[in-house]
Amino acid sequence: MSLDNLYRRVILDHYRSPRNKGRVKGENVIGEGKNPSCGDDLVLSIRLEGDDLVAVGWEGEGCAICCASASMLTKAIEGKRVDEALAWAESVKALVRGEEPKEDLGEVEALAGVAKFAVRVKCATLPWVALGIALDGEGEATTE
Amino acid sequence: MALGVSLRDRFPVLSRTVGDGKRLVYLDNAATTQKPVEVIHAVSGFYQESNANVHRGLHTLSEEATTLYEGARKSLGFWVGVDETEVIFVRGATEGINLVAQAWGGENLGRGDRVLVTVGEHHSNLVPWQMACKRAGADLILLPLGEDDLIDKEALARELERGAKVVAFTAQGNVLGAPEDVSGVCQMARTAGALSVVDAAQAAAHRRIDRDEWGCDVLALSGHKMMGPMGIGALVGTKTFLEGTPPWMGGGEMILDVRDRDADWAPIPAKFEAGTMNVAGAVGFHAALDVMRALLDEGMEDHISGMTRLAVDGLKARDGVHLLAKGEPHGVVSFWVEAAHPHDLSHLMDQEGVAVRAGHHCAKPLHRRLGIQSSLRASFYGYNDEDDVEVFLGALDRARAYLL
């Protein structure tokens, strides 16, 4: 199928075996993300100690792209400082817009294929928008 | 005229391909139908030959445009069995229902009044009532659906007994697809002294409506679901309702006289048609009704029933596929698939040329009650055929296998 670029192996792997699913112990920051047009709905669960994201989990429902993106997010930002995590979020959003990321995003770069499918960009960015909201202040993210 | 494949060359968009040269299998007809050449020509013909504003000029083009516009109203009035003055052109069913909820509701709903809708409503027949009830301090009650996906009449009787100002319901849900007993529900509403408002957006795409047989006070429909252009539809109300309801929007053409600080309203239907109307849309809608008449005569509804049954049987035969309808759907089949999100499936099926709807289909309360977030929906029309159903089922199987 010509969607192979979108549904890369690493994305399907994260979708089939999601990492860090569930709320983390000692959660003290959450970020909610909703996409009203498709009903995707997820919560990032974070334990912040000082400036460090020591534990990151997620729960919710969504398509393969959204769930894989959330799963990869938790792997990517766990152990990072708040400013580093926010910089990652910006880089990932740029990546799925089709821009060259400023840093090496590791397996998250698998999301680059989304750029060719405008309707799926919101699926990929939802967890990262939710992260920005969680770390920047209270509120709920939406990709509408 | 014959149905299915032989009809396709009269709907130009159906001859295009998608992806890498796949034939388009368009199964999102409940969202909007494709347009036949008659409609496309009527719209472009209006702009090429007769474009002018209606009711305003004494010149030839304005007169022609007025004749065409009023001809469309006459045709639609005839189609639903009402006097032409009872036909108000609007953008579509959504605008029609908003007109009723705001103009009639603003005047007639008060604190503690009760408005009945059903859990199966499209947001367009739910949110306008939420807004009106909030403004008035009225209560909105969502009636349950029975095992046949139709309004639970016992629940309706109970709620009517407690008093209700309005019963607003769909004549055929866009998710479950079961044709409602419209006349039965309207009869109960009328006996209880409640206004009956029928969302006919889906139903009107499948049959000729007889307003008096339904016995409703108001019904709303959308031209684009009946092969007509987008942005044109109608609110059909009884004379009593329309004359007793204040205008919704003020502006040109809806007045009889205007003074510095107040104005008198024009008689119906002009009272509800402020500003320049979608005249080309009305002309296209007129052409669509002519096509619809011919297709219904050809047996379009039996044809659609056949495809619906084929799709239902095919889906039921597959493990892990669950239909949303408990009753007998007509024209639409909504379902969900275990361990596969509708958006992924729909996107993968699109690569094979199959256009189906994924999401909540503007019916979130219904999906919530069914315990799911979203679903897939295939919906059929006269130009589809059994081959389309086979392609759809095959594409679904391959998309599921890909995600496993």
Coordinates of C-alpha atoms in Angstrom, one line a residue:
Chain A
M1 CA 0.0 0.0 0.0
S2 CA 1.2 3.5 -0.7
L3 CA 0.5 4.4 2.9
D4 CA 3.7 2.6 3.9
N5 CA 5.4 5.9 4.4
L6 CA 2.8 7.0 6.9
Y7 CA 2.4 3.7 8.7
R8 CA 6.1 3.0 9.1
R9 CA 7.1 -0.2 11.0
V10 CA 8.0 1.8 14.1
I11 CA 4.6 3.5 14.2
L12 CA 2.7 0.2 13.8
D13 CA 5.0 -1.3 16.5
H14 CA 4.2 1.6 19.0
Y15 CA 0.5 1.3 18.1
R16 CA 0.4 -2.5 18.6
S17 CA 2.5 -2.4 21.8
P18 CA 2.0 1.0 23.3
R19 CA 4.8 2.0 25.8
N20 CA 4.0 3.7 29.1
K21 CA 0.3 3.3 28.8
G22 CA -1.5 4.4 32.0
R23 CA -1.1 7.1 34.6
V24 CA 2.2 7.4 36.4
K25 CA 2.7 7.1 40.2
G26 CA 2.9 10.4 41.9
E27 CA 1.5 12.2 38.8
N28 CA 1.5 16.0 39.5
V29 CA 1.1 17.4 36.0
I30 CA -1.4 16.4 33.3
G31 CA -2.0 17.5 29.8
E32 CA -5.3 16.8 28.0
G33 CA -5.6 16.6 24.3
K34 CA -8.8 16.4 22.2
N35 CA -9.5 16.4 18.5
P36 CA -13.2 17.3 18.3
S37 CA -13.4 16.4 14.6
C38 CA -12.5 12.7 15.1
G39 CA -13.1 12.3 18.9
D40 CA -9.4 11.5 19.7
D41 CA -9.0 12.0 23.4
L42 CA -5.8 11.5 25.4
V43 CA -4.2 12.5 28.7
L44 CA -0.5 12.8 29.4
S45 CA 0.4 11.9 32.9
I46 CA 3.6 13.4 34.2
R47 CA 5.6 13.3 37.4
L48 CA 7.7 16.4 37.6
E49 CA 10.5 16.7 40.2
G50 CA 11.9 20.2 40.1
D51 CA 12.5 20.7 36.5
D52 CA 12.8 17.1 35.5
L53 CA 10.1 14.9 33.9
V54 CA 10.9 11.8 35.9
A55 CA 7.9 9.7 34.7
V56 CA 5.6 10.1 31.7
G57 CA 2.6 8.0 30.9
W58 CA -0.5 8.4 28.7
E59 CA -4.0 7.0 28.4
G60 CA -6.7 7.6 25.9
E61 CA -8.2 6.6 22.6
G62 CA -7.2 7.5 19.1
C63 CA -6.1 6.3 15.8
A64 CA -2.8 4.4 15.2
I65 CA -0.9 7.6 14.3
C66 CA -2.1 9.4 17.5
C67 CA -1.5 6.5 19.8
A68 CA 1.9 5.8 18.3
S69 CA 2.8 9.4 18.6
A70 CA 1.8 9.5 22.3
S71 CA 3.7 6.3 23.0
M72 CA 6.9 7.6 21.3
L73 CA 6.5 10.9 23.2
T74 CA 6.7 9.2 26.5
K75 CA 9.9 7.4 25.5
A76 CA 11.4 10.5 24.1
I77 CA 10.9 13.0 26.9
E78 CA 11.2 10.9 30.0
G79 CA 14.2 12.1 32.0
K80 CA 14.4 15.4 30.1
R81 CA 14.1 18.9 31.6
V82 CA 11.0 21.0 30.9
D83 CA 12.8 23.3 28.5
E84 CA 14.2 20.3 26.6
A85 CA 10.9 18.6 26.4
L86 CA 9.2 21.8 25.1
A87 CA 12.0 22.2 22.5
W88 CA 11.3 18.6 21.4
A89 CA 7.6 19.3 21.0
E90 CA 8.4 22.3 18.7
S91 CA 10.7 20.2 16.7
V92 CA 8.2 17.4 16.3
K93 CA 5.5 19.8 15.2
A94 CA 7.9 21.3 12.6
L95 CA 8.7 17.7 11.4
V96 CA 5.1 16.8 10.7
R97 CA 4.7 20.1 8.9
G98 CA 7.4 18.8 6.5
E99 CA 10.2 20.9 7.9
E100 CA 13.7 19.7 8.7
P101 CA 14.0 19.1 12.5
K102 CA 16.7 21.1 14.3
E103 CA 17.8 18.1 16.3
D104 CA 18.0 14.4 16.0
L105 CA 14.6 13.1 17.0
G106 CA 15.5 9.5 16.9
E107 CA 12.6 7.1 16.2
V108 CA 10.1 10.0 16.4
E109 CA 11.3 10.9 12.9
A110 CA 9.1 8.1 11.7
L111 CA 6.3 10.7 12.0
A112 CA 7.7 12.6 9.1
G113 CA 5.6 10.7 6.7
V114 CA 2.5 12.4 8.1
A115 CA 3.5 15.7 6.4
K116 CA 2.1 14.3 3.1
F117 CA -1.3 13.7 4.6
A118 CA -2.8 17.0 5.8
V119 CA -5.8 15.3 7.4
R120 CA -3.5 13.2 9.6
V121 CA -1.2 16.0 10.8
K122 CA -3.5 16.7 13.7
C123 CA -3.4 13.0 14.8
A124 CA 0.3 13.1 15.1
T125 CA 0.6 16.5 16.8
L126 CA -2.1 16.0 19.4
P127 CA 0.1 14.5 22.1
W128 CA 2.8 17.1 21.5
V129 CA 0.3 19.9 21.7
A130 CA -1.0 18.4 25.0
L131 CA 2.6 18.3 26.3
G132 CA 3.0 22.0 25.6
I133 CA -0.2 22.8 27.4
A134 CA 0.8 20.6 30.4
L135 CA 4.2 22.2 30.8
D136 CA 3.3 25.7 29.9
G137 CA 0.2 26.0 32.1
E138 CA -3.2 24.6 32.8
G139 CA -5.7 23.9 30.2
E140 CA -6.8 21.5 27.5
A141 CA -5.2 21.2 24.1
T142 CA -7.1 20.9 20.9
T143 CA -5.9 20.4 17.4
E144 CA -8.9 21.9 15.8
Chain B
M1 CA -32.5 5.8 -17.1
A2 CA -31.1 2.7 -15.3
L3 CA -29.5 2.5 -11.9
G4 CA -26.0 1.5 -10.8
V5 CA -23.2 1.4 -13.2
S6 CA -25.2 2.6 -16.2
L7 CA -26.0 5.8 -14.3
R8 CA -22.4 6.6 -13.5
D9 CA -21.6 8.6 -16.6
R10 CA -24.3 11.1 -15.7
F11 CA -22.4 11.9 -12.5
P12 CA -19.1 13.2 -13.8
V13 CA -17.1 13.0 -10.6
L14 CA -17.7 9.3 -10.5
S15 CA -15.5 8.8 -13.5
R16 CA -12.4 10.2 -11.8
T17 CA -9.8 8.1 -10.1
V18 CA -8.1 8.4 -6.7
G19 CA -4.7 7.5 -5.4
D20 CA -2.7 5.6 -8.1
G21 CA -5.5 5.2 -10.6
K22 CA -8.1 3.5 -8.5
R23 CA -11.8 3.8 -9.5
L24 CA -13.7 6.0 -7.1
V25 CA -16.1 3.9 -5.0
Y26 CA -18.1 6.7 -3.4
L27 CA -19.9 5.5 -0.3
D28 CA -20.3 8.7 1.7
N29 CA -23.7 9.6 0.3
A30 CA -25.2 10.3 3.7
A31 CA -22.7 13.2 4.0
T32 CA -23.5 14.5 0.5
T33 CA -24.6 12.9 -2.8
Q34 CA -22.8 13.5 -6.1
K35 CA -24.3 15.8 -8.6
P36 CA -25.7 14.8 -12.0
V37 CA -24.9 16.7 -15.2
E38 CA -28.5 18.1 -15.1
V39 CA -27.7 19.9 -11.9
I40 CA -24.3 21.1 -12.9
H41 CA -25.7 22.5 -16.1
A42 CA -28.6 24.2 -14.4
V43 CA -26.2 26.0 -12.0
S44 CA -23.7 27.0 -14.7
G45 CA -26.6 27.8 -17.1
F46 CA -28.1 30.2 -14.6
Y47 CA -24.8 32.1 -14.2
Q48 CA -24.2 32.1 -18.0
E49 CA -27.7 33.1 -19.1
S50 CA -29.8 34.7 -16.4
N51 CA -27.7 35.8 -13.4
A52 CA -29.4 38.8 -11.7
N53 CA -30.8 39.5 -8.3
V54 CA -34.4 38.4 -7.8
H55 CA -37.5 40.4 -7.0
R56 CA -35.6 43.6 -7.4
G57 CA -35.2 44.7 -10.9
L58 CA -37.6 45.3 -13.8
H59 CA -35.1 44.3 -16.4
T60 CA -35.1 41.1 -18.3
L61 CA -32.5 39.2 -16.4
S62 CA -34.0 40.0 -13.0
E63 CA -37.4 38.8 -14.2
E64 CA -35.9 35.6 -15.6
A65 CA -34.0 35.0 -12.4
T66 CA -37.1 35.6 -10.4
T67 CA -39.1 33.2 -12.5
L68 CA -36.4 30.5 -12.1
Y69 CA -36.1 31.0 -8.4
E70 CA -39.9 30.9 -7.8
G71 CA -40.1 28.0 -10.1
A72 CA -37.8 26.1 -7.8
R73 CA -40.0 27.0 -4.9
K74 CA -43.1 25.8 -6.7
S75 CA -41.4 22.5 -7.6
L76 CA -40.3 21.8 -4.1
G77 CA -43.7 22.7 -2.7
F78 CA -45.2 20.3 -5.1
W79 CA -42.6 17.6 -4.2
V80 CA -43.5 17.8 -0.5
G81 CA -47.2 18.4 -1.0
V82 CA -47.5 22.0 0.3
D83 CA -48.4 25.4 -0.9
E84 CA -45.3 27.2 -2.3
T85 CA -45.7 30.0 0.3
E86 CA -44.9 27.3 2.9
V87 CA -41.4 26.7 1.5
I88 CA -38.6 28.9 2.9
F89 CA -35.3 28.6 1.2
V90 CA -32.4 28.3 3.6
R91 CA -28.8 27.0 3.4
G92 CA -29.8 23.6 4.5
A93 CA -31.5 21.5 7.2
T94 CA -29.1 22.9 9.8
E95 CA -30.1 26.5 9.1
G96 CA -33.7 25.6 8.9
I97 CA -33.7 24.0 12.4
N98 CA -31.7 27.0 13.8
L99 CA -34.4 29.3 12.4
V100 CA -37.1 27.4 14.2
A101 CA -35.1 27.1 17.5
Q102 CA -34.1 30.8 17.5
A103 CA -37.1 32.6 16.0
W104 CA -39.9 30.4 17.3
G105 CA -38.0 29.3 20.4
G106 CA -37.0 32.9 21.2
E107 CA -40.6 33.8 21.3
N108 CA -42.2 30.7 22.7
L109 CA -39.8 29.0 25.1
G110 CA -39.6 30.1 28.7
R111 CA -38.2 29.0 32.0
G112 CA -39.1 25.4 32.9
D113 CA -40.5 24.6 29.4
R114 CA -39.5 21.2 28.1
V115 CA -38.1 20.4 24.7
L116 CA -37.9 16.8 23.6
V117 CA -35.3 15.5 21.1
T118 CA -33.9 12.0 20.7
V119 CA -30.5 10.5 21.5
G120 CA -30.1 9.6 17.8
E121 CA -30.1 13.2 16.5
H122 CA -27.5 14.7 14.3
H123 CA -25.9 17.6 16.1
S124 CA -27.8 19.9 13.8
N125 CA -31.1 18.9 15.5
L126 CA -29.6 18.9 19.0
V127 CA -27.2 21.9 19.4
P128 CA -29.7 24.5 18.2
W129 CA -32.1 23.2 20.9
Q130 CA -29.4 23.2 23.5
M131 CA -28.7 26.9 22.7
A132 CA -32.4 27.8 22.7
C133 CA -33.0 26.0 26.0
K134 CA -30.1 27.7 27.6
R135 CA -31.3 31.1 26.6
A136 CA -34.8 30.5 27.7
G137 CA -34.0 28.5 30.9
A138 CA -35.9 25.6 29.3
D139 CA -35.2 21.9 29.9
L140 CA -33.9 19.6 27.1
I141 CA -34.9 16.0 27.3
L142 CA -33.2 13.3 25.2
L143 CA -35.7 10.5 24.4
P144 CA -34.3 7.0 24.2
L145 CA -34.5 4.8 21.1
G146 CA -36.0 1.3 21.3
E147 CA -34.7 -2.0 20.1
D148 CA -35.7 -1.2 16.5
D149 CA -33.7 2.1 16.7
L150 CA -36.9 4.1 16.5
I151 CA -38.3 6.5 19.1
D152 CA -39.5 4.6 22.2
K153 CA -43.2 5.5 22.1
E154 CA -43.8 4.7 25.8
A155 CA -41.1 7.1 26.8
L156 CA -42.4 9.7 24.4
A157 CA -45.9 9.3 25.9
R158 CA -44.5 9.7 29.4
E159 CA -42.6 12.8 28.6
L160 CA -45.5 14.3 26.7
E161 CA -47.7 13.7 29.7
R162 CA -45.3 15.7 31.8
G163 CA -45.7 18.5 29.3
A164 CA -43.6 19.5 26.3
K165 CA -43.4 22.5 24.0
V166 CA -41.5 20.8 21.1
V167 CA -40.7 17.3 19.8
A168 CA -37.8 17.6 17.4
F169 CA -36.6 14.3 15.8
T170 CA -35.1 12.9 12.7
A171 CA -37.2 11.1 10.1
Q172 CA -34.2 8.8 9.5
G173 CA -31.0 8.9 11.5
N174 CA -27.7 9.5 9.7
V175 CA -26.0 6.8 11.8
L176 CA -28.5 4.1 12.5
G177 CA -30.5 4.7 9.3
A178 CA -33.9 3.3 10.4
P179 CA -36.9 5.2 8.9
E180 CA -38.9 6.7 11.8
D181 CA -42.7 6.4 12.2
V182 CA -42.9 10.1 11.5
S183 CA -46.7 10.4 11.3
G184 CA -47.2 8.4 14.5
V185 CA -44.8 10.6 16.5
C186 CA -46.3 13.8 15.0
Q187 CA -49.8 12.6 15.9
M188 CA -48.7 12.1 19.5
A189 CA -47.0 15.5 19.6
R190 CA -50.1 17.2 18.2
T191 CA -52.5 15.6 20.6
A192 CA -50.2 16.8 23.5
G193 CA -50.1 20.3 22.0
A194 CA -46.4 20.2 21.2
L195 CA -44.8 21.6 18.1
S196 CA -43.4 18.8 15.8
V197 CA -40.1 19.6 14.1
V198 CA -38.8 16.9 11.7
D199 CA -35.2 16.7 10.5
A200 CA -35.7 15.3 7.0
A201 CA -32.2 15.7 5.8
Q202 CA -31.6 11.9 5.3
A203 CA -35.2 10.9 4.7
A204 CA -35.7 13.3 1.8
A205 CA -32.7 11.8 0.0
H206 CA -34.7 8.5 -0.2
R207 CA -38.3 9.2 -0.7
R208 CA -40.8 11.7 -1.8
I209 CA -42.2 13.4 1.3
D210 CA -45.8 14.2 1.9
R211 CA -45.9 16.8 4.6
D212 CA -49.6 16.3 5.3
E213 CA -49.2 12.5 5.6
W214 CA -46.4 13.2 8.2
G215 CA -48.6 15.8 9.9
C216 CA -45.6 17.8 11.1
D217 CA -45.6 21.5 11.9
V218 CA -42.1 22.0 10.4
L219 CA -39.6 20.0 8.4
A220 CA -36.1 20.8 7.2
L221 CA -34.1 19.4 4.4
S222 CA -30.9 19.9 2.5
G223 CA -30.6 20.0 -1.3
H224 CA -27.1 18.6 -1.4
K225 CA -28.1 15.3 0.1
M226 CA -30.6 15.0 -2.8
M227 CA -28.1 15.5 -5.6
G228 CA -28.6 19.2 -5.5
P229 CA -26.0 21.9 -4.9
M230 CA -24.5 22.7 -1.5
G231 CA -25.8 25.7 0.3
I232 CA -29.5 25.3 -0.6
G233 CA -32.2 23.6 1.4
A234 CA -35.6 24.4 2.7
L235 CA -37.6 24.8 5.8
V236 CA -41.2 23.7 5.2
G237 CA -43.7 24.9 7.7
T238 CA -47.4 25.2 8.0
K239 CA -48.9 28.6 7.2
T240 CA -50.0 28.8 10.9
F241 CA -46.5 28.2 12.1
L242 CA -44.8 30.5 9.6
E243 CA -47.2 33.3 10.0
G244 CA -47.1 33.1 13.8
T245 CA -43.3 33.1 14.0
P246 CA -41.3 36.3 14.0
P247 CA -38.7 36.8 11.4
W248 CA -35.2 35.4 12.1
M249 CA -32.9 37.7 10.2
G250 CA -33.6 41.2 9.2
G251 CA -32.5 42.8 6.0
G252 CA -33.5 43.3 2.4
E253 CA -36.5 41.6 0.8
M254 CA -38.1 40.5 4.1
I255 CA -39.9 43.8 4.7
L256 CA -43.2 45.4 3.7
D257 CA -42.3 48.9 5.0
V258 CA -39.3 50.4 6.8
R259 CA -39.4 53.5 8.9
D260 CA -36.5 55.1 10.9
R261 CA -37.0 53.0 14.0
D262 CA -39.1 50.0 13.0
A263 CA -40.4 48.0 10.1
D264 CA -43.3 45.8 9.0
W265 CA -42.6 42.3 7.7
A266 CA -43.4 41.0 4.3
P267 CA -45.8 38.0 4.0
I268 CA -44.4 34.5 4.0
P269 CA -42.2 33.2 2.5
A270 CA -40.3 36.5 2.0
K271 CA -40.5 37.3 5.7
F272 CA -37.8 34.6 6.3
E273 CA -35.6 35.3 3.3
A274 CA -33.5 38.3 4.2
G275 CA -30.7 39.3 1.9
T276 CA -29.6 37.9 -1.5
M277 CA -30.6 34.2 -1.6
N278 CA -28.8 31.3 -3.2
V279 CA -30.7 31.6 -6.5
A280 CA -28.3 29.4 -8.5
G281 CA -28.6 26.8 -5.8
A282 CA -32.4 26.8 -5.9
V283 CA -32.2 26.4 -9.7
G284 CA -29.9 23.5 -9.3
F285 CA -32.1 22.0 -6.6
H286 CA -35.0 22.2 -9.0
A287 CA -33.1 20.2 -11.6
A288 CA -32.1 17.7 -8.8
L289 CA -35.8 17.1 -8.0
D290 CA -36.5 16.2 -11.6
V291 CA -33.6 13.7 -11.6
M292 CA -34.8 12.3 -8.2
R293 CA -38.3 11.8 -9.5
A294 CA -36.9 9.7 -12.4
L295 CA -34.6 7.7 -10.2
L296 CA -37.4 6.9 -7.7
D297 CA -39.6 5.8 -10.6
E298 CA -36.7 3.5 -11.7
G299 CA -36.8 1.8 -8.3
M300 CA -33.9 3.5 -6.6
E301 CA -35.1 2.6 -3.1
D302 CA -35.2 -1.1 -3.8
H303 CA -31.8 -0.9 -5.4
I304 CA -30.5 0.9 -2.3
S305 CA -32.2 -1.6 0.1
G306 CA -30.5 -4.4 -1.8
M307 CA -27.0 -2.9 -1.4
T308 CA -27.7 -2.1 2.2
R309 CA -28.6 -5.7 2.9
L310 CA -25.6 -7.0 1.1
A311 CA -23.3 -4.7 3.1
V312 CA -25.0 -5.7 6.4
D313 CA -24.7 -9.4 5.6
G314 CA -21.1 -9.0 4.6
L315 CA -20.2 -7.1 7.7
K316 CA -22.1 -9.5 10.0
A317 CA -20.2 -12.4 8.5
R318 CA -16.9 -10.9 9.6
D319 CA -15.4 -11.6 13.1
G320 CA -14.8 -8.5 15.2
V321 CA -17.1 -6.3 13.2
H322 CA -20.0 -4.8 15.0
L323 CA -23.0 -3.0 13.5
L324 CA -24.4 0.0 15.3
A325 CA -27.9 -0.5 14.1
K326 CA -30.1 -3.0 16.0
G327 CA -33.0 -2.4 13.7
E328 CA -33.2 -2.4 9.9
P329 CA -31.0 0.4 8.4
H330 CA -31.8 1.8 5.0
G331 CA -29.1 3.4 2.9
V332 CA -26.5 3.6 5.6
V333 CA -24.5 1.0 7.5
S334 CA -22.5 2.2 10.5
F335 CA -20.1 -0.2 12.3
W336 CA -16.9 -0.5 14.3
V337 CA -14.1 -2.9 14.1
E338 CA -12.2 -4.4 17.1
A339 CA -8.6 -3.3 17.5
A340 CA -8.7 -0.9 14.5
H341 CA -9.5 2.8 14.7
P342 CA -12.0 4.1 12.1
H343 CA -9.6 6.8 10.9
D344 CA -6.9 4.3 10.1
L345 CA -9.3 2.0 8.3
S346 CA -10.9 4.8 6.3
H347 CA -7.5 6.2 5.3
L348 CA -6.3 2.8 4.2
M349 CA -9.5 2.1 2.3
D350 CA -9.2 5.4 0.6
Q351 CA -6.0 4.2 -1.0
E352 CA -8.1 1.6 -2.8
G353 CA -10.5 4.3 -4.0
V354 CA -13.2 3.6 -1.3
A355 CA -14.7 6.7 0.3
V356 CA -16.4 5.9 3.6
R357 CA -17.0 8.2 6.6
A358 CA -15.0 7.8 9.8
G359 CA -15.7 9.6 13.0
H360 CA -18.7 10.4 15.1
H361 CA -20.8 11.5 12.1
C362 CA -22.0 14.6 14.1
A363 CA -23.8 12.3 16.5
K364 CA -21.6 12.3 19.6
P365 CA -24.3 11.6 22.2
L366 CA -25.4 8.6 20.3
H367 CA -21.9 7.2 20.0
R368 CA -21.3 7.8 23.7
R369 CA -24.5 5.8 24.5
L370 CA -23.3 3.0 22.3
G371 CA -20.0 3.0 24.2
I372 CA -17.8 3.9 21.3
Q373 CA -15.9 7.0 20.4
S374 CA -16.3 6.8 16.6
S375 CA -17.3 4.5 13.9
L376 CA -17.2 3.8 10.1
R377 CA -20.2 4.4 7.9
A378 CA -20.8 3.3 4.3
S379 CA -23.9 4.9 2.7
F380 CA -25.3 4.1 -0.7
Y381 CA -27.1 5.9 -3.5
G382 CA -28.6 5.1 -6.9
Y383 CA -25.3 5.2 -8.8
N384 CA -23.7 2.6 -6.5
D385 CA -24.1 -1.1 -7.2
E386 CA -23.3 -4.6 -5.8
D387 CA -19.7 -4.4 -7.2
D388 CA -19.1 -1.3 -5.0
V389 CA -20.2 -3.2 -1.9
E390 CA -17.8 -6.0 -2.8
V391 CA -14.9 -3.6 -3.3
F392 CA -15.7 -2.0 0.0
L393 CA -15.7 -5.3 1.9
G394 CA -12.5 -6.3 0.3
A395 CA -10.8 -3.0 1.1
L396 CA -12.0 -3.3 4.7
D397 CA -10.4 -6.8 5.0
R398 CA -7.1 -5.6 3.6
A399 CA -7.0 -2.5 5.8
R400 CA -7.7 -4.6 8.9
A401 CA -5.0 -7.1 7.9
Y402 CA -2.5 -4.2 7.5
L403 CA -3.1 -2.9 11.0
L404 CA -3.0 -6.3 12.7

